Short mmCIF file of C-alpha atoms and ligand atoms in Angstrom, two decimals:
data_model
loop_
_atom_site.label_atom_id
_atom_site.label_comp_id
_atom_site.label_asym_id
_atom_site.label_seq_id
_atom_site.Cartn_x
_atom_site.Cartn_y
_atom_site.Cartn_z
CA UNK F 924 92.88 54.10 153.06
CA UNK F 925 96.15 52.50 152.37
CA UNK F 926 95.36 52.59 148.38
CA UNK F 927 98.10 54.62 147.68
CA UNK F 928 102.22 53.32 148.98
CA UNK F 929 101.89 49.31 148.61
CA UNK F 930 105.36 49.03 150.12
CA UNK F 931 107.68 45.97 149.04
CA UNK F 932 107.47 43.16 151.41
CA UNK F 933 108.63 40.29 149.60
CA UNK F 934 110.58 38.72 150.90
CA UNK F 935 109.50 38.81 154.79
CA UNK F 936 106.33 37.17 153.39
CA UNK F 937 108.50 34.28 151.87
CA UNK F 938 110.62 34.10 154.85
CA UNK F 939 107.53 34.19 157.21
CA UNK F 940 106.14 31.63 155.03
CA UNK F 941 109.58 29.48 156.20
CA UNK F 942 110.01 30.51 159.68
CA UNK F 943 106.39 29.41 160.18
CA UNK F 944 107.48 25.76 158.22
CA UNK F 945 110.33 25.36 161.28
CA UNK F 946 108.72 27.48 163.92
CA UNK F 947 105.14 28.02 165.98
CA UNK F 948 103.62 30.91 164.04
CA UNK F 949 107.10 30.95 162.57
CA UNK F 950 108.05 33.82 165.35
CA UNK F 951 109.57 32.94 168.78
CA UNK F 952 107.20 35.61 170.79
CA UNK F 953 103.84 35.72 170.42
CA UNK F 954 103.28 39.18 168.99
CA UNK F 955 106.07 39.59 166.49
CA UNK F 956 103.98 37.37 164.28
CA UNK F 957 101.49 40.38 163.97
CA UNK F 958 98.27 38.49 164.70
CA UNK F 959 96.67 40.96 166.75
CA UNK F 960 97.31 43.74 164.19
CA UNK F 961 97.35 41.25 160.41
CA UNK F 962 99.65 41.64 157.67
CA UNK F 963 102.76 40.50 157.37
CA UNK F 964 105.61 40.88 159.65
CA UNK F 965 108.58 42.81 159.09
CA UNK F 966 111.45 40.01 159.16
CA UNK F 967 114.03 43.41 160.49
CA UNK F 968 117.68 43.25 158.88
CA UNK F 969 118.87 45.47 161.40
CA UNK F 970 118.59 49.18 163.01
CA UNK F 971 120.43 51.92 163.82
CA UNK F 972 119.25 54.84 166.30
CA UNK F 973 115.43 55.28 166.03
CA UNK F 974 115.86 53.07 162.63
CA UNK F 975 114.47 49.70 161.53
CA UNK F 976 115.40 48.42 157.95
CA UNK F 977 114.29 45.05 157.13
CA UNK F 978 114.70 42.40 154.26
CA UNK F 979 112.80 44.43 151.97
CA UNK F 980 115.05 47.46 152.37
CA UNK F 981 112.65 48.76 153.67
CA UNK F 982 113.44 52.04 157.42
CA UNK F 983 111.39 52.61 159.11
CA UNK F 984 111.49 54.96 162.26
CA UNK F 985 111.43 53.15 165.53
CA UNK F 986 108.40 53.19 168.62
CA UNK F 987 108.56 50.21 169.70
CA UNK F 988 112.35 49.97 170.54
CA UNK F 989 112.36 45.95 171.23
CA UNK F 990 109.83 46.08 173.53
CA UNK F 991 110.99 49.03 175.49
CA UNK F 992 115.13 47.80 176.52
CA UNK F 993 116.41 50.49 173.57
CA UNK F 994 116.51 53.03 175.97
CA UNK F 995 119.45 54.96 173.52
CA UNK F 996 118.05 53.63 171.07
CA UNK F 997 119.81 50.53 168.54
CA UNK F 998 124.03 50.22 168.16
CA UNK F 999 123.79 52.77 170.66
CA UNK F 1000 127.61 53.74 171.06
CA UNK F 1001 128.78 53.18 174.65
CA UNK F 1002 126.57 49.32 174.59
CA UNK F 1003 128.52 48.69 171.63
CA UNK F 1004 131.72 50.00 172.98
CA UNK F 1005 131.52 47.87 175.84
CA UNK F 1006 130.03 44.85 174.43
CA UNK F 1007 132.94 44.61 171.97
CA UNK F 1008 135.68 45.14 175.09
CA UNK F 1009 134.20 42.15 176.84
CA UNK F 1010 133.32 39.86 173.77
CA UNK F 1011 137.46 40.39 173.63
CA UNK F 1012 138.02 38.75 176.36
CA UNK F 1013 135.67 35.38 176.18
CA UNK F 1014 131.94 35.25 176.67
CA UNK F 1015 130.61 32.29 178.99
CA UNK F 1016 133.04 31.70 182.52
CA UNK F 1017 130.11 29.80 184.55
CA UNK F 1018 132.64 30.55 187.50
CA UNK F 1019 132.34 33.84 189.93
CA UNK F 1020 133.98 37.17 187.47
CA UNK F 1021 133.32 40.68 188.64
CA UNK F 1022 131.50 42.16 185.76
CA UNK F 1023 127.99 41.28 187.33
CA UNK F 1024 129.60 43.10 190.85
CA UNK F 1025 130.21 45.62 188.92
CA UNK F 1026 126.05 45.91 187.65
CA UNK F 1027 124.91 45.07 191.29
CA UNK F 1028 127.94 47.23 192.83
CA UNK F 1029 125.53 50.14 190.17
CA UNK F 1030 122.44 48.99 191.62
CA UNK F 1031 122.20 48.96 195.31
CA UNK F 1032 124.40 52.72 195.55
CA UNK F 1033 122.29 54.20 193.42
CA UNK F 1034 118.59 52.11 194.49
CA UNK F 1035 118.39 52.07 198.24
CA UNK F 1036 115.66 49.32 198.60
CA UNK F 1037 117.48 46.98 195.81
CA UNK F 1038 119.97 46.20 198.89
CA UNK F 1039 120.88 42.87 197.11
CA UNK F 1040 120.37 41.22 193.53
CA UNK F 1041 120.78 38.80 191.63
CA UNK F 1042 121.42 38.04 187.85
CA UNK F 1043 118.80 35.81 186.25
CA UNK F 1044 118.36 35.69 181.84
CA UNK F 1045 114.82 37.00 181.66
CA UNK F 1046 112.46 39.71 182.97
CA UNK F 1047 110.22 36.85 183.98
CA UNK F 1048 112.88 34.90 186.31
CA UNK F 1049 112.50 37.40 187.71
CA UNK F 1050 109.38 37.30 188.91
CA UNK F 1051 109.40 33.78 189.23
CA UNK F 1052 112.67 34.15 192.05
CA UNK F 1053 110.98 36.93 193.28
CA UNK F 1054 107.84 34.61 193.88
CA UNK F 1055 109.61 32.19 195.60
CA UNK F 1056 111.65 33.93 197.98
CA UNK F 1057 108.19 35.96 199.04
CA UNK F 1058 106.68 32.05 199.50
CA UNK F 1059 109.63 31.11 202.29
CA UNK F 1060 110.02 33.82 204.23
CA UNK F 1061 106.06 34.21 204.43
CA UNK F 1062 105.71 30.58 205.00
CA UNK F 1063 102.34 30.91 203.22
CA UNK F 1064 100.94 29.65 200.04
CA UNK F 1065 99.23 32.33 197.40
CA UNK F 1066 99.38 35.27 195.94
CA UNK F 1067 97.47 37.98 194.41
CA UNK F 1068 98.48 39.99 191.06
CA UNK F 1069 95.97 42.47 189.55
CA UNK F 1070 93.90 41.98 186.25
CA UNK F 1071 95.59 44.17 183.62
CA UNK F 1072 99.30 43.22 184.97
CA UNK F 1073 101.80 40.93 182.82
CA UNK F 1074 104.01 39.38 184.90
CA UNK F 1075 106.35 37.09 182.45
CA UNK F 1076 105.29 33.44 181.41
CA UNK F 1077 106.12 31.58 184.37
CA UNK F 1078 102.47 29.24 184.99
CA UNK F 1079 101.40 31.13 188.89
CA UNK F 1080 100.46 34.19 186.47
CA UNK F 1081 99.82 32.95 183.66
CA UNK F 1082 95.72 33.63 185.26
CA UNK F 1083 92.85 35.39 184.34
CA UNK F 1084 90.38 36.70 186.56
CA UNK F 1085 87.70 34.63 188.23
CA UNK F 1086 84.78 34.27 187.62
CA UNK F 1087 83.62 36.51 191.42
CA UNK F 1088 85.43 38.75 192.90
CA UNK F 1089 88.71 37.60 194.57
CA UNK F 1090 88.24 34.46 193.73
CA UNK F 1091 91.03 32.55 192.63
CA UNK F 1092 91.97 32.52 189.28
CA UNK F 1093 91.31 29.98 186.05
CA UNK F 1094 94.43 29.02 183.93
CA UNK F 1095 94.99 32.08 180.85
CA UNK F 1096 96.54 29.72 178.63
CA UNK F 1097 96.39 25.92 177.55
CA UNK F 1098 99.19 23.75 179.78
CA UNK F 1099 98.16 26.08 183.43
CA UNK F 1100 97.13 23.43 185.79
CA UNK F 1101 94.41 24.46 188.01
CA UNK F 1102 96.14 23.91 190.77
CA UNK F 1103 99.47 26.05 190.35
CA UNK F 1104 96.04 28.93 188.92
CA UNK F 1105 94.68 28.17 192.53
CA UNK F 1106 97.36 30.01 194.10
CA UNK F 1107 96.25 33.46 192.18
CA UNK F 1108 93.72 35.62 193.56
CA UNK F 1109 93.24 38.03 190.53
CA UNK F 1110 91.90 41.27 191.40
CA UNK F 1111 90.70 44.31 189.37
CA UNK F 1112 93.14 47.00 189.10
CA UNK F 1113 92.22 50.57 190.38
CA UNK F 1114 89.74 49.17 193.02
CA UNK F 1115 90.68 48.67 197.04
CA UNK F 1116 87.67 47.01 197.97
CA UNK F 1117 88.66 44.10 196.32
CA UNK F 1118 91.73 44.14 197.33
CA UNK F 1119 90.21 44.51 200.93
CA UNK F 1120 88.18 41.94 200.71
CA UNK F 1121 90.87 39.47 198.43
CA UNK F 1122 92.77 39.83 201.98
CA UNK F 1123 89.43 39.01 204.13
CA UNK F 1124 88.82 36.12 201.60
CA UNK F 1125 92.19 34.07 201.62
CA UNK F 1126 93.33 35.29 205.09
CA UNK F 1127 96.57 34.57 206.65
CA UNK F 1128 97.24 32.50 203.22
CA UNK F 1129 98.90 35.63 200.90
CA UNK F 1130 102.86 35.89 200.57
CA UNK F 1131 102.74 39.11 198.20
CA UNK F 1132 101.12 41.15 196.36
CA UNK F 1133 102.76 41.88 192.96
CA UNK F 1134 102.17 44.80 190.94
CA UNK F 1135 103.71 46.61 187.39
CA UNK F 1136 103.37 50.10 189.23
CA UNK F 1137 102.61 51.54 185.53
CA UNK F 1138 101.14 49.03 183.71
CA UNK F 1139 101.46 49.03 180.82
CA UNK F 1140 101.30 45.43 178.86
CA UNK F 1141 97.52 45.93 178.17
CA UNK F 1142 97.72 50.21 177.05
CA UNK F 1143 99.43 52.45 179.77
CA UNK F 1144 96.89 50.97 182.22
CA UNK F 1145 97.72 54.71 184.69
CA UNK F 1146 96.99 54.24 188.31
CA UNK F 1147 96.98 56.91 190.54
CA UNK F 1148 99.06 57.22 192.90
CA UNK F 1149 97.00 56.83 196.21
CA UNK F 1150 95.99 53.18 194.62
CA UNK F 1151 99.49 51.97 194.90
CA UNK F 1152 99.93 53.41 198.63
CA UNK F 1153 96.37 52.33 200.16
CA UNK F 1154 98.21 49.25 197.90
CA UNK F 1155 101.14 48.61 199.73
CA UNK F 1156 99.23 49.43 203.25
CA UNK F 1157 96.29 47.36 202.38
CA UNK F 1158 99.16 44.49 201.79
CA UNK F 1159 101.47 45.27 204.66
CA UNK F 1160 98.70 44.93 206.58
CA UNK F 1161 97.74 41.59 206.01
CA UNK F 1162 101.83 40.83 207.13
CA UNK F 1163 102.00 40.02 202.63
CA UNK F 1164 105.38 41.94 201.22
CA UNK F 1165 105.04 44.27 198.35
CA UNK F 1166 106.16 43.26 195.27
CA UNK F 1167 107.22 46.02 192.22
CA UNK F 1168 107.09 44.93 188.50
CA UNK F 1169 109.34 47.43 187.55
CA UNK F 1170 110.40 44.80 184.06
CA UNK F 1171 109.86 48.23 182.65
CA UNK F 1172 109.29 50.96 184.46
CA UNK F 1173 112.88 51.07 186.12
CA UNK F 1174 115.15 52.47 184.76
CA UNK F 1175 112.20 54.11 181.60
CA UNK F 1176 111.44 55.79 183.98
CA UNK F 1177 114.07 56.81 186.77
CA UNK F 1178 116.93 54.87 187.36
CA UNK F 1179 115.12 53.61 190.39
CA UNK F 1180 111.85 53.28 188.70
CA UNK F 1181 108.42 53.95 189.93
CA UNK F 1182 109.05 53.11 193.63
CA UNK F 1183 112.17 56.39 193.00
CA UNK F 1184 109.56 58.27 192.45
CA UNK F 1185 105.92 57.02 194.17
CA UNK F 1186 108.41 57.54 197.46
CA UNK F 1187 107.13 53.69 198.56
CA UNK F 1188 109.46 51.21 198.72
CA UNK F 1189 109.09 47.32 197.72
CA UNK F 1190 110.36 44.52 199.98
CA UNK F 1191 111.29 42.75 195.97
CA UNK F 1192 110.80 44.06 192.44
CA UNK F 1193 112.39 42.36 189.50
CA UNK F 1194 114.08 44.69 186.96
CA UNK F 1195 114.27 43.77 183.19
CA UNK F 1196 114.62 45.93 179.59
CA UNK F 1197 116.38 47.70 180.09
CA UNK F 1198 119.06 46.88 182.33
CA UNK F 1199 120.76 44.45 179.65
CA UNK F 1200 120.60 46.43 176.87
CA UNK F 1201 118.92 44.71 174.81
CA UNK F 1202 120.52 42.49 175.51
CA UNK F 1203 118.55 39.48 177.37
CA UNK F 1204 118.83 40.52 181.74
CA UNK F 1205 116.47 39.80 184.24
CA UNK F 1206 117.44 40.75 187.96
CA UNK F 1207 115.69 40.64 191.72
CA UNK F 1208 116.92 43.13 194.11
CA UNK F 1209 115.53 43.90 197.73
CA UNK F 1210 115.20 43.55 200.95
CA UNK F 1211 118.40 41.55 202.22
CA UNK F 1212 117.00 39.35 204.69
CA UNK F 1213 114.88 38.40 202.19
CA UNK F 1214 117.93 38.29 199.56
CA UNK F 1215 120.01 36.50 202.04
CA UNK F 1216 117.48 33.08 200.80
CA UNK F 1217 118.60 32.51 198.40
CA UNK F 1218 120.84 29.54 197.03
CA UNK F 1219 123.84 29.69 198.01
CA UNK F 1220 123.42 31.89 201.01
CA UNK F 1221 119.85 30.32 201.90
CA UNK F 1222 117.41 27.83 201.78
CA UNK F 1223 115.57 29.06 198.06
CA UNK F 1224 116.74 27.76 195.70
CA UNK F 1225 117.54 29.68 192.68
CA UNK F 1226 121.10 29.42 189.25
CA UNK F 1227 121.29 29.43 186.04
CA UNK F 1228 124.01 28.48 183.46
CA UNK F 1229 124.03 31.36 181.63
CA UNK F 1230 123.06 33.92 184.71
CA UNK F 1231 124.95 36.61 185.01
CA UNK F 1232 126.63 36.51 181.27
CA UNK F 1233 129.65 38.78 181.30
CA UNK F 1234 128.86 40.16 177.65
CA UNK F 1235 124.74 40.99 178.35
CA UNK F 1236 126.17 42.76 182.50
CA UNK F 1237 129.09 44.54 179.81
CA UNK F 1238 126.33 46.62 177.58
CA UNK F 1239 124.23 46.24 180.96
CA UNK F 1240 126.57 48.64 183.10
CA UNK F 1241 127.11 50.82 179.81
CA UNK F 1242 122.95 51.07 179.74
CA UNK F 1243 123.01 52.01 183.31
CA UNK F 1244 126.42 54.08 183.94
CA UNK F 1245 125.02 55.94 180.55
CA UNK F 1246 121.15 56.81 182.06
CA UNK F 1247 123.25 58.50 185.62
CA UNK F 1248 125.46 60.03 183.18
CA UNK F 1249 122.82 61.60 180.62
CA UNK F 1250 119.65 61.29 182.70
CA UNK F 1251 117.72 61.20 180.25
CA UNK F 1252 113.94 60.65 181.12
CA UNK F 1253 112.53 64.95 181.23
CA UNK F 1254 113.60 65.11 177.26
CA UNK F 1255 112.76 61.47 176.36
CA UNK F 1256 108.82 62.63 178.75
CA UNK F 1257 108.11 65.92 176.93
CA UNK F 1258 108.64 64.77 173.16
CA UNK F 1259 106.71 61.94 174.22
CA UNK F 1260 104.09 64.28 175.65
CA UNK F 1261 104.12 66.46 172.26
CA UNK F 1262 103.59 63.47 170.15
CA UNK F 1263 100.40 62.47 172.28
CA UNK F 1264 99.07 66.70 172.38
CA UNK F 1265 100.28 66.37 168.00
CA UNK F 1266 97.62 62.82 167.76
CA UNK F 1267 94.88 64.17 170.94
CA UNK F 1268 94.66 67.54 168.66
CA UNK F 1269 94.39 65.86 165.05
CA UNK F 1270 91.84 63.49 166.76
CA UNK F 1271 89.73 66.72 167.93
CA UNK F 1272 90.92 68.18 163.68
CA UNK F 1273 88.66 65.55 162.25
CA UNK F 1274 86.57 64.37 165.15
CA UNK F 1275 87.85 60.71 166.08
CA UNK F 1276 88.12 60.63 168.84
CA UNK F 1277 91.58 59.57 170.28
CA UNK F 1278 93.22 59.92 174.30
CA UNK F 1279 96.66 58.99 174.62
CA UNK F 1280 97.86 57.99 177.88
CA UNK F 1281 101.54 58.97 178.22
CA UNK F 1282 103.72 58.20 181.50
CA UNK F 1283 106.42 58.77 181.12
CA UNK F 1284 108.31 58.39 177.51
CA UNK F 1285 106.12 55.48 177.11
CA UNK F 1286 102.55 55.79 175.16
CA UNK F 1287 99.57 53.59 174.37
CA UNK F 1288 97.13 55.49 171.58
CA UNK F 1289 93.50 54.77 172.92
CA UNK F 1290 90.82 55.04 169.79
CA UNK F 1291 87.12 55.18 170.54
CA UNK F 1292 84.93 57.08 173.58
CA UNK F 1293 85.82 56.35 177.00
CA UNK F 1294 83.62 55.83 179.48
CA UNK F 1295 85.18 57.01 182.95
CA UNK F 1296 84.08 59.14 185.21
CA UNK F 1297 87.75 60.69 185.01
CA UNK F 1298 88.48 59.74 181.98
CA UNK F 1299 91.06 57.31 182.34
CA UNK F 1300 91.89 54.42 180.93
CA UNK F 1301 93.14 52.59 184.41
CA UNK F 1302 91.65 49.04 183.22
CA UNK F 1303 91.64 46.35 180.52
CA UNK F 1304 87.35 46.49 180.48
CA UNK F 1305 87.82 50.97 180.65
CA UNK F 1306 89.72 50.58 176.86
CA UNK F 1307 86.58 51.03 174.59
CA UNK F 1308 84.66 48.89 171.72
CA UNK F 1309 86.48 49.76 169.09
CA UNK F 1310 89.49 50.78 169.48
CA UNK F 1311 91.26 48.13 168.19
CA UNK F 1312 90.15 48.32 164.87
CA UNK F 1313 90.65 51.74 164.53
CA UNK F 1314 94.05 50.73 166.10
CA UNK F 1315 94.20 48.86 163.12
CA UNK F 1316 94.13 51.66 160.82
CA UNK F 1317 96.42 53.82 162.11
CA UNK F 1318 98.74 51.31 162.94
CA UNK F 1319 98.61 49.97 158.99
CA UNK F 1320 99.09 53.72 157.20
CA UNK F 1321 101.52 53.98 159.37
CA UNK F 1322 103.66 51.16 158.91
CA UNK F 1323 102.87 51.67 155.10
CA UNK F 1324 104.69 55.28 155.84
CA UNK F 1325 107.59 54.31 157.95
CA UNK F 1326 106.21 54.70 160.96
CA UNK F 1327 106.78 51.44 163.35
CA UNK F 1328 104.94 51.52 165.98
CA UNK F 1329 103.92 49.00 167.85
CA UNK F 1330 102.19 45.86 166.65
CA UNK F 1331 99.63 45.78 169.05
CA UNK F 1332 96.62 47.53 169.94
CA UNK F 1333 97.62 46.74 173.70
CA UNK F 1334 101.33 47.28 173.98
CA UNK F 1335 102.26 50.86 174.55
CA UNK F 1336 105.18 53.15 172.34
CA UNK F 1337 107.96 53.95 173.06
CA UNK F 1338 110.41 57.14 172.56
CA UNK F 1339 114.07 57.01 172.45
CA UNK F 1340 116.59 59.31 173.42
CA UNK F 1341 117.83 59.13 169.43
CA UNK F 1342 115.35 59.56 168.10
CA UNK F 1343 116.01 62.85 166.25
CA UNK F 1344 113.94 65.48 166.57
CA UNK F 1345 113.29 65.39 163.03
CA UNK F 1346 112.60 61.58 163.02
CA UNK F 1347 109.65 62.77 165.27
CA UNK F 1348 108.09 65.44 163.86
CA UNK F 1349 108.12 63.02 161.07
CA UNK F 1350 107.11 60.05 161.59
CA UNK F 1351 104.36 62.62 164.16
CA UNK F 1352 103.38 63.97 161.21
CA UNK F 1353 102.36 60.03 159.70
CA UNK F 1354 100.11 59.32 163.12
CA UNK F 1355 98.27 63.04 162.67
CA UNK F 1356 97.32 62.05 158.46
CA UNK F 1357 96.72 58.16 159.85
CA UNK F 1358 94.47 60.08 162.59
CA UNK F 1359 92.61 62.60 160.84
CA UNK F 1360 91.86 60.15 157.87
CA UNK F 1361 90.73 58.17 159.97
CA UNK F 1362 87.43 60.60 159.93
CA UNK F 1363 86.87 60.04 156.11
CA UNK F 1364 86.00 56.74 156.77
CA UNK F 1365 84.14 56.73 159.96
C1 PLP R 1086 108.68 42.28 179.63
C2 PLP R 1086 107.64 41.69 181.00
C3 PLP R 1086 107.81 40.82 181.48
C4 PLP R 1086 108.82 39.41 181.02
O1 PLP R 1086 109.73 39.85 180.77
P1 PLP R 1086 110.56 39.26 179.72
O2 PLP R 1086 112.32 39.41 179.63
O3 PLP R 1086 109.23 38.99 178.47
O4 PLP R 1086 110.23 37.19 180.80
C5 PLP R 1086 107.59 40.54 182.72
N1 PLP R 1086 106.97 42.01 183.26
C6 PLP R 1086 107.03 42.77 182.68
C7 PLP R 1086 105.87 44.44 183.99
C8 PLP R 1086 107.45 43.52 181.97
O5 PLP R 1086 107.07 44.26 181.08
#
């Protein structure tokens, strides 16, 4: 299917070989190695707007967008200006400074349930710290997470469901101890009965329930609003806190993320990705009484040499101010919807089962027949068996033609404000042709 085009990738291939000698798998985060899709990972030399340029000189219309942070595209000029100004003053002080204050006030003013905020360097760190606060506040040890939600790579969250319903989890990575995994209970998404059962079984021991309100790290597993609402009610009835992990959805779906859109007020909320404008920033926030438990005002220790880094804070401020000014969400959602509808139409035309689950500017193309009552994939096990193989074909077809879809069948694509109408149309045509060509061979 890709025989007609042979893109030059020799420089990327050579760098990949060299990288493998000095770094595990040649990368610094696993999915970048293209293991899930095969082929040569493109070594990107620069990026601007919606376009990535690799070391072989190929250009790609980017839908991975650094996995989420680049809401306004690469090298957004407002972020760039703020970073330059910040750099001209210095770039790390290890003291109190006014820049994190500005970002914290921007958040607390516009997100009422984020009464206080602490900055860290990644989403992983934000989640890890929020869980510590939840344990301290409740005096309980266990947490509930949902199978299909990703919350970074801290030990207690690198776990998978046990064999039985509401069982304790087992490690999902080598090096995670069974004793840590025992404090995490994994339950299926979209299943309130299982959640109730977990609370009954671990009565009085659950400190918090953590959820990605739109699970976007295992495909896009759209949840019903009623599920989120009931989930919250069940947790509160059992004296557990509710943590919304909005590392992807925060500032992506609305300024105040899914808490704003659903009207559910989480006790704690975690942010990352967009909040740093593409620089390493994470944050956890929430109820004042909970956040006041964090050191130095309270007994929960949490620190960071580079936390609140002034350059990253300046990038975050520029990003968030621009969101408030531009209000990009409606337009982005409409563009993503158009893209999704075209892909589904191409599938119908070619007799290839394609469904696109979309929320805001995120979308996930699902290949194969979805076999659920309402036609939605809400849990990982509902993904059609043939999805992965068909996605790989579409991915490579598009890549060879200059469209960089997310290099995993189980990650989402992002439309940014920097994608022009012409770029979106071109990319859409390529993806539609990729889908149609599946019909030729299947
Ligand atoms: C990306 C992500 C994380 C982890 O953030 P890092 O900055 O990669 O550590 C945690 N939770 C969710 C929902 C995410 O999307």
